[in-house]
Short mmCIF file of C-alpha atoms in Angstrom, two decimals:
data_model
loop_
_atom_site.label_atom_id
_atom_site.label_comp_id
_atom_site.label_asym_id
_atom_site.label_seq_id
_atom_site.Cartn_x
_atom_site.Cartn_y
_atom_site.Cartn_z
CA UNK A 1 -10.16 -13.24 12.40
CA UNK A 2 -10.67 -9.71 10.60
CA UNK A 3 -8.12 -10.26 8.28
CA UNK A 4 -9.07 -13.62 7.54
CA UNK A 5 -13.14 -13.30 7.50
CA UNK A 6 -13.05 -9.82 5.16
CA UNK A 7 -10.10 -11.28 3.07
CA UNK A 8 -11.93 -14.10 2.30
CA UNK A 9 -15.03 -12.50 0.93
CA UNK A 10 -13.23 -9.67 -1.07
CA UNK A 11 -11.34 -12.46 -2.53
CA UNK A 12 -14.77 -14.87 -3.12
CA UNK A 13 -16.96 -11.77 -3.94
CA UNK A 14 -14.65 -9.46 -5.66
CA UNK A 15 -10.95 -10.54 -6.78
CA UNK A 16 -12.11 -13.44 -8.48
CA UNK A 17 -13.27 -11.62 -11.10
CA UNK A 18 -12.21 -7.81 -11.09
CA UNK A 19 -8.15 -9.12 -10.86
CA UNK A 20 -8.85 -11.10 -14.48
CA UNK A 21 -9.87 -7.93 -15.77
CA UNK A 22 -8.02 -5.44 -14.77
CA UNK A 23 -5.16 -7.62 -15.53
CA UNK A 24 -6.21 -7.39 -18.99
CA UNK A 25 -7.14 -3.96 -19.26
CA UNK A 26 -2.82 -3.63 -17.99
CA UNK A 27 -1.32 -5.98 -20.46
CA UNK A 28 -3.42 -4.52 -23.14
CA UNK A 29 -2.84 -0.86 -22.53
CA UNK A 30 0.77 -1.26 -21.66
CA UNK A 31 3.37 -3.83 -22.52
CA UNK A 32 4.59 -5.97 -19.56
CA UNK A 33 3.45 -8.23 -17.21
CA UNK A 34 -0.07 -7.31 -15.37
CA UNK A 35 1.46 -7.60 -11.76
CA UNK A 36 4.02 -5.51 -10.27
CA UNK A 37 5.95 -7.56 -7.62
CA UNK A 38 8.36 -5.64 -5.32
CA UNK A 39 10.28 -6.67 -1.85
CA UNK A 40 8.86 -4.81 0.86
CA UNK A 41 9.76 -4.79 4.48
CA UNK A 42 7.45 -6.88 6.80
CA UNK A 43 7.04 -7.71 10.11
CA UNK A 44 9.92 -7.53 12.80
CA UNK A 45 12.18 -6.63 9.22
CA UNK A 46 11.81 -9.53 7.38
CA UNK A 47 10.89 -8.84 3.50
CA UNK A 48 8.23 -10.47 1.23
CA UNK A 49 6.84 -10.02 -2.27
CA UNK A 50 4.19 -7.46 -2.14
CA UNK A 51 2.05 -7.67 -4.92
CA UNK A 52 0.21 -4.88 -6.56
CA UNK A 53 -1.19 -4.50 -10.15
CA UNK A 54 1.24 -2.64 -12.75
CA UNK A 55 0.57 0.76 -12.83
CA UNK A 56 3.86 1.48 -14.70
CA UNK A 57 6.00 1.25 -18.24
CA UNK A 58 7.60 -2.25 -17.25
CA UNK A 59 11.14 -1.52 -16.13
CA UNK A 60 13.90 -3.73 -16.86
CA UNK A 61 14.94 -5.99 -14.13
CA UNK A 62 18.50 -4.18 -13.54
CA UNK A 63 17.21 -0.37 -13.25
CA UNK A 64 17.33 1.21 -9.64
CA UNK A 65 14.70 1.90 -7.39
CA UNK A 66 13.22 5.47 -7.80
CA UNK A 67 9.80 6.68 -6.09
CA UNK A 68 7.38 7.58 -7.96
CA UNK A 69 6.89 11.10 -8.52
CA UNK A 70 3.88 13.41 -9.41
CA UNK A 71 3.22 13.79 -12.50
CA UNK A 72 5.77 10.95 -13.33
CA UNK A 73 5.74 10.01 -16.93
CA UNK A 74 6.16 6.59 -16.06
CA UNK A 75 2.74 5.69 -14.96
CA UNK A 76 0.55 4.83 -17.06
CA UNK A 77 -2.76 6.50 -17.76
CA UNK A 78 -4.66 3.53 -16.94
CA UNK A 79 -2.14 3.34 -13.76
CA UNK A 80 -3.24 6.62 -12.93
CA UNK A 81 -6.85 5.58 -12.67
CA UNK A 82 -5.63 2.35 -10.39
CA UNK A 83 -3.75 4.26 -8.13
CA UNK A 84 -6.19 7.09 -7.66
CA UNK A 85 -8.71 4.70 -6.89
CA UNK A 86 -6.15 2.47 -5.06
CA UNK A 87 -7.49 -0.53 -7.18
CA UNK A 88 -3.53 -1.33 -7.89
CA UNK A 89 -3.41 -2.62 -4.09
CA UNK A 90 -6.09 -5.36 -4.60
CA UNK A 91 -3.72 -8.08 -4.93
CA UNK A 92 -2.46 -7.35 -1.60
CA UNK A 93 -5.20 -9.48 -0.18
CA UNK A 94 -3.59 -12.58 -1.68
CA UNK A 95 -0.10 -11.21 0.49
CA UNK A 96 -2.58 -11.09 3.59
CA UNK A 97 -3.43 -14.81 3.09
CA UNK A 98 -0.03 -15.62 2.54
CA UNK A 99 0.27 -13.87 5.96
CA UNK A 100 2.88 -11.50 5.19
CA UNK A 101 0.46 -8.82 5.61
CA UNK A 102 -3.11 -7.65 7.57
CA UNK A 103 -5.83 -5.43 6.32
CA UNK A 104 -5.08 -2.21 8.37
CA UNK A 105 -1.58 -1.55 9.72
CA UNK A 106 1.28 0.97 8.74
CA UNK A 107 2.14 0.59 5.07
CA UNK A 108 5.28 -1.45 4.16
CA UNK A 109 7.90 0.27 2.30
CA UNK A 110 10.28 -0.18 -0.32
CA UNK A 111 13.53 -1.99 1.30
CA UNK A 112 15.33 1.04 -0.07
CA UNK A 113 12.89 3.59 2.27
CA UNK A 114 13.64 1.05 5.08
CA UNK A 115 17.42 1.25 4.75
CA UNK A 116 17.53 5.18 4.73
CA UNK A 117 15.28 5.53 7.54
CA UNK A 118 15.45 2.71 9.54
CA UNK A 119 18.49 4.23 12.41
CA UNK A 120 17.71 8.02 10.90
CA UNK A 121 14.04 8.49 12.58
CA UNK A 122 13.38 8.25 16.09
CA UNK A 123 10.85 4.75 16.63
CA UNK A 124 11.14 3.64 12.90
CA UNK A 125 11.42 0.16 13.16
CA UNK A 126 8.75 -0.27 15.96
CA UNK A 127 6.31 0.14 12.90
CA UNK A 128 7.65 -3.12 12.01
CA UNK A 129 6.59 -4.47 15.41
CA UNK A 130 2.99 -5.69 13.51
CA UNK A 131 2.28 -6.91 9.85
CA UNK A 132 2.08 -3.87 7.27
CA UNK A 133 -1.44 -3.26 6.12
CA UNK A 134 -3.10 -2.96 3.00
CA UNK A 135 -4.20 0.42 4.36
CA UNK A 136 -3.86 2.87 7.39
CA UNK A 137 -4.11 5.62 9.26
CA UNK A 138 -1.03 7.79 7.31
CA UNK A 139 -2.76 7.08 4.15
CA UNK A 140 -6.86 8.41 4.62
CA UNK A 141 -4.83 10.97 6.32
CA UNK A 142 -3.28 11.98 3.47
CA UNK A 143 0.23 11.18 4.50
CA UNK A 144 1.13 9.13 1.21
CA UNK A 145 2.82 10.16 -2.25
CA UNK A 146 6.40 10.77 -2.18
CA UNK A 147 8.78 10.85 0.70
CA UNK A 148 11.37 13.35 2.21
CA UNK A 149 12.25 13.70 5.70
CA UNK A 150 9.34 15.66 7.17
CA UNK A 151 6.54 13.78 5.06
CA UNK A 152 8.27 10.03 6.73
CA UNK A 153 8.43 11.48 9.88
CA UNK A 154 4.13 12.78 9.36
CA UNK A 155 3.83 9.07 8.41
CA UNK A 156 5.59 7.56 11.26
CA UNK A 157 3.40 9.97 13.81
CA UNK A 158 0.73 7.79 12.44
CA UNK A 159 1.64 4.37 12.60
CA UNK A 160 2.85 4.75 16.38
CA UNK A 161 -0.34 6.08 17.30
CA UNK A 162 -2.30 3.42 15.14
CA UNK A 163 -0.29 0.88 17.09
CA UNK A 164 -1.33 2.15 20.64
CA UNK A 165 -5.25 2.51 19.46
CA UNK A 166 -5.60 -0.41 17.36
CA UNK A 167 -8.69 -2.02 18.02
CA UNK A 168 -11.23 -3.50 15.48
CA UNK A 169 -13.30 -0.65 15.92
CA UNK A 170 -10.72 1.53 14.69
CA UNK A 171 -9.75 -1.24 11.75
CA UNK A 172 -13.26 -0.80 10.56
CA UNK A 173 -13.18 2.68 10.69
CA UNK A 174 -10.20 2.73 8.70
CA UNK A 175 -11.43 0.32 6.46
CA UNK A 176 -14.46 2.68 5.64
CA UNK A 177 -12.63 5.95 5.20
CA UNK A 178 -10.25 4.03 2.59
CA UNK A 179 -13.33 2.65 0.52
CA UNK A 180 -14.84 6.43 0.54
CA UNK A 181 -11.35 7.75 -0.96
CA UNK A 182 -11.77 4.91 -3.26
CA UNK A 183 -14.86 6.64 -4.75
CA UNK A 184 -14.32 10.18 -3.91
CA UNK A 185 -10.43 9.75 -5.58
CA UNK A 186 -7.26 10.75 -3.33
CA UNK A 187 -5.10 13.85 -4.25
CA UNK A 188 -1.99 12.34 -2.64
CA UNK A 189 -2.61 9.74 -5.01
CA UNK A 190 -0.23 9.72 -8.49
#
């Protein structure tokens, strides 16, 4: 019911008519589509089109997967403004109502994250146990940006202990600490 009542009225209240213009503001200040669509791991494994507004020079469709870095050159400079505010992920709210995602959960990764850690860390996949979220715990944390062993493994610390408090108390709570990044900007974020 969370997902669906708050997903509902961000979409009626706000996506309606900031996703139109941000769009714009993407396709005018960069060539390429206004929507970045990438496979991302799911619940119990299964992948899904995660959407996210383009933050990036449009790649062609055969180049390999490579995280973003800091700094990258890449991103845009209106990107960087989207993903420091974490505007880019407003989109996402159309996967939730597809129902390949909730609000708050641990944050799906790229399928070629999954495959490298998936039998390497110790209770990877049970982060896959619920839908990903939009947000959670890792990232007001500050466990976000790019990944190497330790940071995944500060990441994973976090999603098993979301998924033994989760409650709706602590969704809203999350919920509220990811808005006040929003505005107050997030140094992980690049």
């Amino acid at each position: 019911m969370f997902d669906i009542t708050l997903s509902f009225l961000i979409t009626a209240c706000i996506l309606i008519w900031i996703l139109p213009i941000l769009g714009t503001i993407v396709r005018l200040t960069s060539p390429g589509p206004a929507f970045f669509i990438q496979k991302r791991t799911g619940r119990h494994g299964r992948t899904f089109r995660c959407i996210k507004l383009r933050t990036m020079t449009a790649a062609p469709s055969s180049s390999s997967f490579k995280q973003t870095a800091m700094n990258d050159p890449r991103v845009t400079p209106f990107g960087k403004w989207l993903r420091k505010t974490n505007l880019d992920e407003l989109p996402q709210f159309i996967n939730v109502f597809m129902g390949d995602m909730s609000i708050v959960g641990p944050r799906p990764h790229a399928i070629e994250h999954d495959a490298e850690y998936w039998n390497m860390a110790p209770h990877y996949p049970k982060r896959y146990s619920v839908k990903p979220g939009i947000t959670g715990l890792a990232q007001i944390r500050g466990a976000r940006g790019i990944t190497d062993n330790d940071k995944m493994k500060r990441r994973l610390r976090y999603d098993l202990f979301y998924l033994k408090k989760a409650s709706i108390r602590v969704d809203v709570k999350i919920c509220y600490l990811t808005v006040k990044k929003m505005f107050d900007g997030d140094v992980h974020a690049w």
